[in-house]
C-alpha cells in the first residue's frame, strides 16, 4: 500500500495489484461502506469504449453528409456509389490489416482515422472526376489526378510515418494506423474505383451510344 493523503474528510490510498488478483480485491471492498475502488485500467477502457462509440456515430454522420453532397454535386446515384464505395472499402481494409497485425485502437490513434477518412474522400472524388473527364473529352486528366494523389500520399506518409520510429507507443500507433489507412485509400482508389466506374458507368454508356 502506498502513501496516504488526507484531503478534508477523505483519504486516498494507492494500491498496486496484479491483474489476476484485481477482481478479488475489488470484491473484497464492495460491501465496505464509504469505500470506492477505482481501477485505472477499467477507467481507461471505459473511456476508450465511449470514445469509440462517439467516433462511430461521427463517422456515420460524416458519411451521410458526404453521400448527400455527392448526390447534389453529381446528380447521379451510380456516380455517387462509385465515389463512396471505395471510401467504405478503405475503412474495412484498414480494420482488416490492423486485425491481422494485432493492432488495436486507443485514445490516440482512433483520432487519426478521421484524417484517413478525409483523405479517402479527396482521393475518391479526384479519381471520379478524372474518369469522367477522360470518358467525355478523351483527355489524360486521370493520370494527372493520380500523380497528384501519389505526391500527396508520399508527402503525408513521410510527414506522419516518420513517427513510426518513435519509442513512445502512442506516437508509434498513430503512425502505423495512418500509414496503413493512407496506403489502403490510395491502392483502392487506383484499382477498385476505376473498375467500379467501368462496370456501373462506362459499360452502360457504351450500350446506349
PDB file of C-alpha atoms in Angstrom:
ATOM      1  CA  UNK A   1       0.000   0.000   0.000  1.00  0.00           C
ATOM      2  CA  UNK A   2       1.365   3.350  -0.931  1.00  0.00           C
ATOM      3  CA  UNK A   3       1.303   6.649   0.834  1.00  0.00           C
ATOM      4  CA  UNK A   4      -1.957   8.059   2.122  1.00  0.00           C
ATOM      5  CA  UNK A   5      -3.108  11.624   1.730  1.00  0.00           C
ATOM      6  CA  UNK A   6      -5.916  13.185   3.720  1.00  0.00           C
ATOM      7  CA  UNK A   7      -7.984  15.818   1.966  1.00  0.00           C
ATOM      8  CA  UNK A   8     -10.568  17.221   4.365  1.00  0.00           C
ATOM      9  CA  UNK A   9     -12.573  14.145   5.351  1.00  0.00           C
ATOM     10  CA  UNK A  10     -11.331  11.948   2.501  1.00  0.00           C
ATOM     11  CA  UNK A  11      -8.448   9.530   2.458  1.00  0.00           C
ATOM     12  CA  UNK A  12      -6.976   8.187  -0.768  1.00  0.00           C
ATOM     13  CA  UNK A  13      -4.689   5.184  -0.999  1.00  0.00           C
ATOM     14  CA  UNK A  14      -2.764   3.861  -3.968  1.00  0.00           C
ATOM     15  CA  UNK A  15      -2.567   0.082  -4.135  1.00  0.00           C
ATOM     16  CA  UNK A  16      -0.692  -1.831  -6.806  1.00  0.00           C
ATOM     17  CA  UNK A  17      -2.467  -5.105  -7.574  1.00  0.00           C
ATOM     18  CA  UNK A  18      -1.582  -7.758 -10.120  1.00  0.00           C
ATOM     19  CA  UNK A  19      -4.136  -8.393 -12.838  1.00  0.00           C
ATOM     20  CA  UNK A  20      -5.044 -11.879 -11.573  1.00  0.00           C
ATOM     21  CA  UNK A  21      -5.817 -10.507  -8.078  1.00  0.00           C
ATOM     22  CA  UNK A  22      -7.679  -7.420  -9.221  1.00  0.00           C
ATOM     23  CA  UNK A  23     -11.145  -8.957  -9.193  1.00  0.00           C
ATOM     24  CA  UNK A  24     -10.763 -10.440  -5.708  1.00  0.00           C
ATOM     25  CA  UNK A  25      -9.546  -7.111  -4.289  1.00  0.00           C
ATOM     26  CA  UNK A  26     -12.441  -5.272  -5.889  1.00  0.00           C
ATOM     27  CA  UNK A  27     -14.953  -7.773  -4.493  1.00  0.00           C
ATOM     28  CA  UNK A  28     -13.408  -7.503  -1.017  1.00  0.00           C
ATOM     29  CA  UNK A  29     -14.283  -3.816  -0.817  1.00  0.00           C
ATOM     30  CA  UNK A  30     -17.698  -3.979  -2.493  1.00  0.00           C
ATOM     31  CA  UNK A  31     -19.595  -4.357   0.796  1.00  0.00           C
ATOM     32  CA  UNK A  32     -17.454  -1.834   2.687  1.00  0.00           C
ATOM     33  CA  UNK A  33     -19.244   1.434   3.365  1.00  0.00           C
ATOM     34  CA  UNK A  34     -17.735   4.737   2.276  1.00  0.00           C
ATOM     35  CA  UNK A  35     -15.059   2.970   0.224  1.00  0.00           C
ATOM     36  CA  UNK A  36     -14.784   3.391  -3.545  1.00  0.00           C
ATOM     37  CA  UNK A  37     -12.377   1.259  -5.574  1.00  0.00           C
ATOM     38  CA  UNK A  38     -11.182   2.942  -8.764  1.00  0.00           C
ATOM     39  CA  UNK A  39      -9.483   0.707 -11.303  1.00  0.00           C
ATOM     40  CA  UNK A  40      -7.386   2.852 -13.610  1.00  0.00           C
ATOM     41  CA  UNK A  41      -7.307   0.174 -16.331  1.00  0.00           C
ATOM     42  CA  UNK A  42     -11.080  -0.252 -16.263  1.00  0.00           C
ATOM     43  CA  UNK A  43     -11.485   3.527 -16.296  1.00  0.00           C
ATOM     44  CA  UNK A  44      -9.280   3.821 -19.361  1.00  0.00           C
ATOM     45  CA  UNK A  45     -11.161   1.014 -21.111  1.00  0.00           C
ATOM     46  CA  UNK A  46     -14.487   2.682 -20.348  1.00  0.00           C
ATOM     47  CA  UNK A  47     -13.146   5.979 -21.693  1.00  0.00           C
ATOM     48  CA  UNK A  48     -11.906   4.312 -24.863  1.00  0.00           C
ATOM     49  CA  UNK A  49     -15.213   2.485 -25.279  1.00  0.00           C
ATOM     50  CA  UNK A  50     -17.158   5.730 -25.024  1.00  0.00           C
ATOM     51  CA  UNK A  51     -14.723   7.385 -27.432  1.00  0.00           C
ATOM     52  CA  UNK A  52     -15.185   4.562 -29.959  1.00  0.00           C
ATOM     53  CA  UNK A  53     -18.975   4.814 -29.717  1.00  0.00           C
ATOM     54  CA  UNK A  54     -18.896   8.571 -30.229  1.00  0.00           C
ATOM     55  CA  UNK A  55     -16.386   8.184 -33.045  1.00  0.00           C
ATOM     56  CA  UNK A  56     -18.560   5.596 -34.832  1.00  0.00           C
ATOM     57  CA  UNK A  57     -21.532   7.936 -34.631  1.00  0.00           C
ATOM     58  CA  UNK A  58     -19.500  10.810 -36.035  1.00  0.00           C
ATOM     59  CA  UNK A  59     -18.237   8.596 -38.879  1.00  0.00           C
ATOM     60  CA  UNK A  60     -21.810   7.625 -39.774  1.00  0.00           C
ATOM     61  CA  UNK A  61     -22.917  11.251 -39.681  1.00  0.00           C
ATOM     62  CA  UNK A  62     -19.938  12.351 -41.781  1.00  0.00           C
ATOM     63  CA  UNK A  63     -20.518   9.571 -44.299  1.00  0.00           C
ATOM     64  CA  UNK A  64     -24.166  10.564 -44.585  1.00  0.00           C
ATOM     65  CA  UNK A  65     -23.246  14.198 -45.215  1.00  0.00           C
ATOM     66  CA  UNK A  66     -20.668  13.153 -47.840  1.00  0.00           C
ATOM     67  CA  UNK A  67     -23.258  10.992 -49.631  1.00  0.00           C
ATOM     68  CA  UNK A  68     -25.753  13.868 -49.703  1.00  0.00           C
ATOM     69  CA  UNK A  69     -23.147  16.313 -51.031  1.00  0.00           C
ATOM     70  CA  UNK A  70     -22.037  13.858 -53.723  1.00  0.00           C
ATOM     71  CA  UNK A  71     -25.649  13.310 -54.789  1.00  0.00           C
ATOM     72  CA  UNK A  72     -26.183  17.058 -55.021  1.00  0.00           C
ATOM     73  CA  UNK A  73     -22.949  17.552 -56.976  1.00  0.00           C
ATOM     74  CA  UNK A  74     -23.090  14.607 -59.384  1.00  0.00           C
ATOM     75  CA  UNK A  75     -26.890  14.240 -59.503  1.00  0.00           C
ATOM     76  CA  UNK A  76     -26.300  10.607 -60.316  1.00  0.00           C
ATOM     77  CA  UNK A  77     -26.723   7.696 -57.921  1.00  0.00           C
ATOM     78  CA  UNK A  78     -24.231   5.452 -59.736  1.00  0.00           C
ATOM     79  CA  UNK A  79     -21.516   8.107 -59.729  1.00  0.00           C
ATOM     80  CA  UNK A  80     -22.153   8.614 -56.030  1.00  0.00           C
ATOM     81  CA  UNK A  81     -21.767   4.869 -55.448  1.00  0.00           C
ATOM     82  CA  UNK A  82     -18.563   4.795 -57.496  1.00  0.00           C
ATOM     83  CA  UNK A  83     -17.172   7.535 -55.257  1.00  0.00           C
ATOM     84  CA  UNK A  84     -18.455   6.388 -51.855  1.00  0.00           C
ATOM     85  CA  UNK A  85     -17.875   2.622 -52.058  1.00  0.00           C
ATOM     86  CA  UNK A  86     -14.048   2.911 -52.177  1.00  0.00           C
ATOM     87  CA  UNK A  87     -14.198   5.037 -49.024  1.00  0.00           C
ATOM     88  CA  UNK A  88     -16.200   2.372 -47.188  1.00  0.00           C
ATOM     89  CA  UNK A  89     -13.945  -0.360 -48.549  1.00  0.00           C
ATOM     90  CA  UNK A  90     -10.858   1.541 -47.357  1.00  0.00           C
ATOM     91  CA  UNK A  91     -12.279   1.561 -43.838  1.00  0.00           C
ATOM     92  CA  UNK A  92     -12.850  -2.207 -43.842  1.00  0.00           C
ATOM     93  CA  UNK A  93      -9.443  -2.933 -45.376  1.00  0.00           C
ATOM     94  CA  UNK A  94      -7.750  -0.765 -42.744  1.00  0.00           C
ATOM     95  CA  UNK A  95      -9.582  -2.584 -39.960  1.00  0.00           C
ATOM     96  CA  UNK A  96      -8.679  -5.945 -41.515  1.00  0.00           C
ATOM     97  CA  UNK A  97      -4.983  -5.139 -41.763  1.00  0.00           C
ATOM     98  CA  UNK A  98      -4.969  -3.832 -38.199  1.00  0.00           C
ATOM     99  CA  UNK A  99      -6.626  -7.036 -37.005  1.00  0.00           C
ATOM    100  CA  UNK A 100      -4.153  -9.163 -38.959  1.00  0.00           C
ATOM    101  CA  UNK A 101      -1.176  -7.493 -37.290  1.00  0.00           C
ATOM    102  CA  UNK A 102      -2.862  -7.393 -33.891  1.00  0.00           C
ATOM    103  CA  UNK A 103      -3.135  -3.608 -33.784  1.00  0.00           C
ATOM    104  CA  UNK A 104      -5.832  -2.104 -31.590  1.00  0.00           C
ATOM    105  CA  UNK A 105      -7.449   1.309 -31.375  1.00  0.00           C
ATOM    106  CA  UNK A 106      -6.519   3.553 -28.490  1.00  0.00           C
ATOM    107  CA  UNK A 107      -7.345   7.096 -27.442  1.00  0.00           C
ATOM    108  CA  UNK A 108      -4.625   8.456 -29.730  1.00  0.00           C
ATOM    109  CA  UNK A 109      -4.833   6.527 -32.998  1.00  0.00           C
ATOM    110  CA  UNK A 110      -8.644   6.493 -33.106  1.00  0.00           C
ATOM    111  CA  UNK A 111      -8.495  10.233 -33.754  1.00  0.00           C
ATOM    112  CA  UNK A 112      -6.137   9.857 -36.736  1.00  0.00           C
ATOM    113  CA  UNK A 113      -8.762   7.765 -38.541  1.00  0.00           C
ATOM    114  CA  UNK A 114     -10.782  10.930 -39.200  1.00  0.00           C
ATOM    115  CA  UNK A 115      -7.742  12.209 -41.084  1.00  0.00           C
ATOM    116  CA  UNK A 116      -7.666   8.978 -43.126  1.00  0.00           C
ATOM    117  CA  UNK A 117     -11.393   9.293 -43.839  1.00  0.00           C
ATOM    118  CA  UNK A 118     -10.932  12.837 -45.161  1.00  0.00           C
ATOM    119  CA  UNK A 119      -8.055  11.842 -47.426  1.00  0.00           C
ATOM    120  CA  UNK A 120     -10.042   8.854 -48.721  1.00  0.00           C
ATOM    121  CA  UNK A 121     -12.890  11.184 -49.674  1.00  0.00           C
ATOM    122  CA  UNK A 122     -10.492  13.502 -51.508  1.00  0.00           C
ATOM    123  CA  UNK A 123      -8.830  10.658 -53.410  1.00  0.00           C
ATOM    124  CA  UNK A 124     -12.155   9.149 -54.481  1.00  0.00           C
ATOM    125  CA  UNK A 125     -13.512  12.473 -55.726  1.00  0.00           C
ATOM    126  CA  UNK A 126     -10.323  13.176 -57.704  1.00  0.00           C
ATOM    127  CA  UNK A 127     -10.448   9.741 -59.349  1.00  0.00           C
ATOM    128  CA  UNK A 128     -14.155  10.043 -60.213  1.00  0.00           C
ATOM    129  CA  UNK A 129     -13.653  13.479 -61.765  1.00  0.00           C
ATOM    130  CA  UNK A 130     -10.657  12.218 -63.715  1.00  0.00           C
ATOM    131  CA  UNK A 131     -12.596   9.237 -65.037  1.00  0.00           C
ATOM    132  CA  UNK A 132     -15.483  11.473 -66.082  1.00  0.00           C
ATOM    133  CA  UNK A 133     -13.169  13.926 -67.813  1.00  0.00           C
ATOM    134  CA  UNK A 134     -11.294  11.211 -69.692  1.00  0.00           C
ATOM    135  CA  UNK A 135     -14.519   9.495 -70.811  1.00  0.00           C
ATOM    136  CA  UNK A 136     -16.140  12.699 -72.029  1.00  0.00           C
ATOM    137  CA  UNK A 137     -13.218  14.519 -73.615  1.00  0.00           C
ATOM    138  CA  UNK A 138     -10.578  11.787 -74.166  1.00  0.00           C
ATOM    139  CA  UNK A 139      -8.040  13.628 -72.043  1.00  0.00           C
ATOM    140  CA  UNK A 140      -5.327  12.422 -69.648  1.00  0.00           C
ATOM    141  CA  UNK A 141      -6.848  14.123 -66.605  1.00  0.00           C
ATOM    142  CA  UNK A 142      -6.976  10.858 -64.664  1.00  0.00           C
ATOM    143  CA  UNK A 143      -3.220  10.394 -64.981  1.00  0.00           C
ATOM    144  CA  UNK A 144      -2.676  13.941 -63.699  1.00  0.00           C
ATOM    145  CA  UNK A 145      -5.001  13.324 -60.750  1.00  0.00           C
ATOM    146  CA  UNK A 146      -3.233  10.059 -59.935  1.00  0.00           C
ATOM    147  CA  UNK A 147       0.097  11.871 -59.928  1.00  0.00           C
ATOM    148  CA  UNK A 148      -1.292  14.494 -57.560  1.00  0.00           C
ATOM    149  CA  UNK A 149      -2.681  11.784 -55.259  1.00  0.00           C
ATOM    150  CA  UNK A 150       0.616   9.908 -55.316  1.00  0.00           C
ATOM    151  CA  UNK A 151       2.509  13.059 -54.347  1.00  0.00           C
ATOM    152  CA  UNK A 152       0.011  13.687 -51.561  1.00  0.00           C
ATOM    153  CA  UNK A 153       0.476  10.134 -50.270  1.00  0.00           C
ATOM    154  CA  UNK A 154       4.274  10.386 -50.362  1.00  0.00           C
ATOM    155  CA  UNK A 155       4.410  13.712 -48.509  1.00  0.00           C
ATOM    156  CA  UNK A 156       1.806  12.623 -45.949  1.00  0.00           C
ATOM    157  CA  UNK A 157       3.429   9.252 -45.288  1.00  0.00           C
ATOM    158  CA  UNK A 158       6.841  10.891 -44.935  1.00  0.00           C
ATOM    159  CA  UNK A 159       5.419  13.526 -42.601  1.00  0.00           C
ATOM    160  CA  UNK A 160       3.334  11.269 -40.368  1.00  0.00           C
ATOM    161  CA  UNK A 161       5.027   7.939 -40.999  1.00  0.00           C
ATOM    162  CA  UNK A 162       8.310   9.126 -39.511  1.00  0.00           C
ATOM    163  CA  UNK A 163       6.599   8.798 -36.121  1.00  0.00           C
ATOM    164  CA  UNK A 164       6.705   5.027 -36.615  1.00  0.00           C
ATOM    165  CA  UNK A 165      10.318   5.201 -35.396  1.00  0.00           C
ATOM    166  CA  UNK A 166       9.239   6.906 -32.167  1.00  0.00           C
ATOM    167  CA  UNK A 167       9.827   4.978 -28.970  1.00  0.00           C
ATOM    168  CA  UNK A 168       6.581   6.188 -27.396  1.00  0.00           C
ATOM    169  CA  UNK A 169       3.821   3.606 -28.054  1.00  0.00           C
ATOM    170  CA  UNK A 170       1.165   6.261 -28.688  1.00  0.00           C
ATOM    171  CA  UNK A 171       3.176   8.005 -31.410  1.00  0.00           C
ATOM    172  CA  UNK A 172       4.122   4.659 -32.917  1.00  0.00           C
ATOM    173  CA  UNK A 173       0.476   3.533 -33.112  1.00  0.00           C
ATOM    174  CA  UNK A 174      -0.619   6.837 -34.672  1.00  0.00           C
ATOM    175  CA  UNK A 175       1.997   6.497 -37.416  1.00  0.00           C
ATOM    176  CA  UNK A 176       1.200   2.823 -38.052  1.00  0.00           C
ATOM    177  CA  UNK A 177      -2.555   3.357 -38.409  1.00  0.00           C
ATOM    178  CA  UNK A 178      -2.017   6.461 -40.563  1.00  0.00           C
ATOM    179  CA  UNK A 179       0.331   4.680 -42.973  1.00  0.00           C
ATOM    180  CA  UNK A 180      -1.979   1.651 -43.283  1.00  0.00           C
ATOM    181  CA  UNK A 181      -5.043   3.812 -43.888  1.00  0.00           C
ATOM    182  CA  UNK A 182      -3.462   6.211 -46.372  1.00  0.00           C
ATOM    183  CA  UNK A 183      -1.853   3.462 -48.445  1.00  0.00           C
ATOM    184  CA  UNK A 184      -5.119   1.489 -48.433  1.00  0.00           C
ATOM    185  CA  UNK A 185      -7.028   4.554 -49.633  1.00  0.00           C
ATOM    186  CA  UNK A 186      -4.558   5.112 -52.484  1.00  0.00           C
ATOM    187  CA  UNK A 187      -4.475   1.485 -53.648  1.00  0.00           C
ATOM    188  CA  UNK A 188      -8.268   1.136 -53.606  1.00  0.00           C
ATOM    189  CA  UNK A 189      -8.838   4.427 -55.416  1.00  0.00           C
ATOM    190  CA  UNK A 190      -6.298   3.447 -58.080  1.00  0.00           C
ATOM    191  CA  UNK A 191      -7.611  -0.106 -58.628  1.00  0.00           C
ATOM    192  CA  UNK A 192     -11.134  -0.738 -57.354  1.00  0.00           C
ATOM    193  CA  UNK A 193     -12.661   2.624 -58.222  1.00  0.00           C
ATOM    194  CA  UNK A 194     -11.852   2.543 -61.978  1.00  0.00           C
ATOM    195  CA  UNK A 195     -13.251  -0.998 -62.051  1.00  0.00           C
ATOM    196  CA  UNK A 196     -16.483   0.167 -60.431  1.00  0.00           C
ATOM    197  CA  UNK A 197     -16.680   3.057 -62.892  1.00  0.00           C
ATOM    198  CA  UNK A 198     -16.333   0.781 -65.897  1.00  0.00           C
ATOM    199  CA  UNK A 199     -18.906  -1.656 -64.516  1.00  0.00           C
ATOM    200  CA  UNK A 200     -21.538   0.898 -63.476  1.00  0.00           C
ATOM    201  CA  UNK A 201     -20.962   3.877 -65.790  1.00  0.00           C
ATOM    202  CA  UNK A 202     -18.731   3.270 -68.801  1.00  0.00           C
ATOM    203  CA  UNK A 203     -20.288  -0.030 -69.864  1.00  0.00           C
ATOM    204  CA  UNK A 204     -23.814   1.386 -69.697  1.00  0.00           C
ATOM    205  CA  UNK A 205     -22.716   4.455 -71.640  1.00  0.00           C
ATOM    206  CA  UNK A 206     -21.329   2.298 -74.462  1.00  0.00           C
ATOM    207  CA  UNK A 207     -24.568   0.308 -74.622  1.00  0.00           C
ATOM    208  CA  UNK A 208     -26.669   3.446 -75.075  1.00  0.00           C
ATOM    209  CA  UNK A 209     -24.306   5.029 -77.615  1.00  0.00           C
TER     210      UNK A 209
END
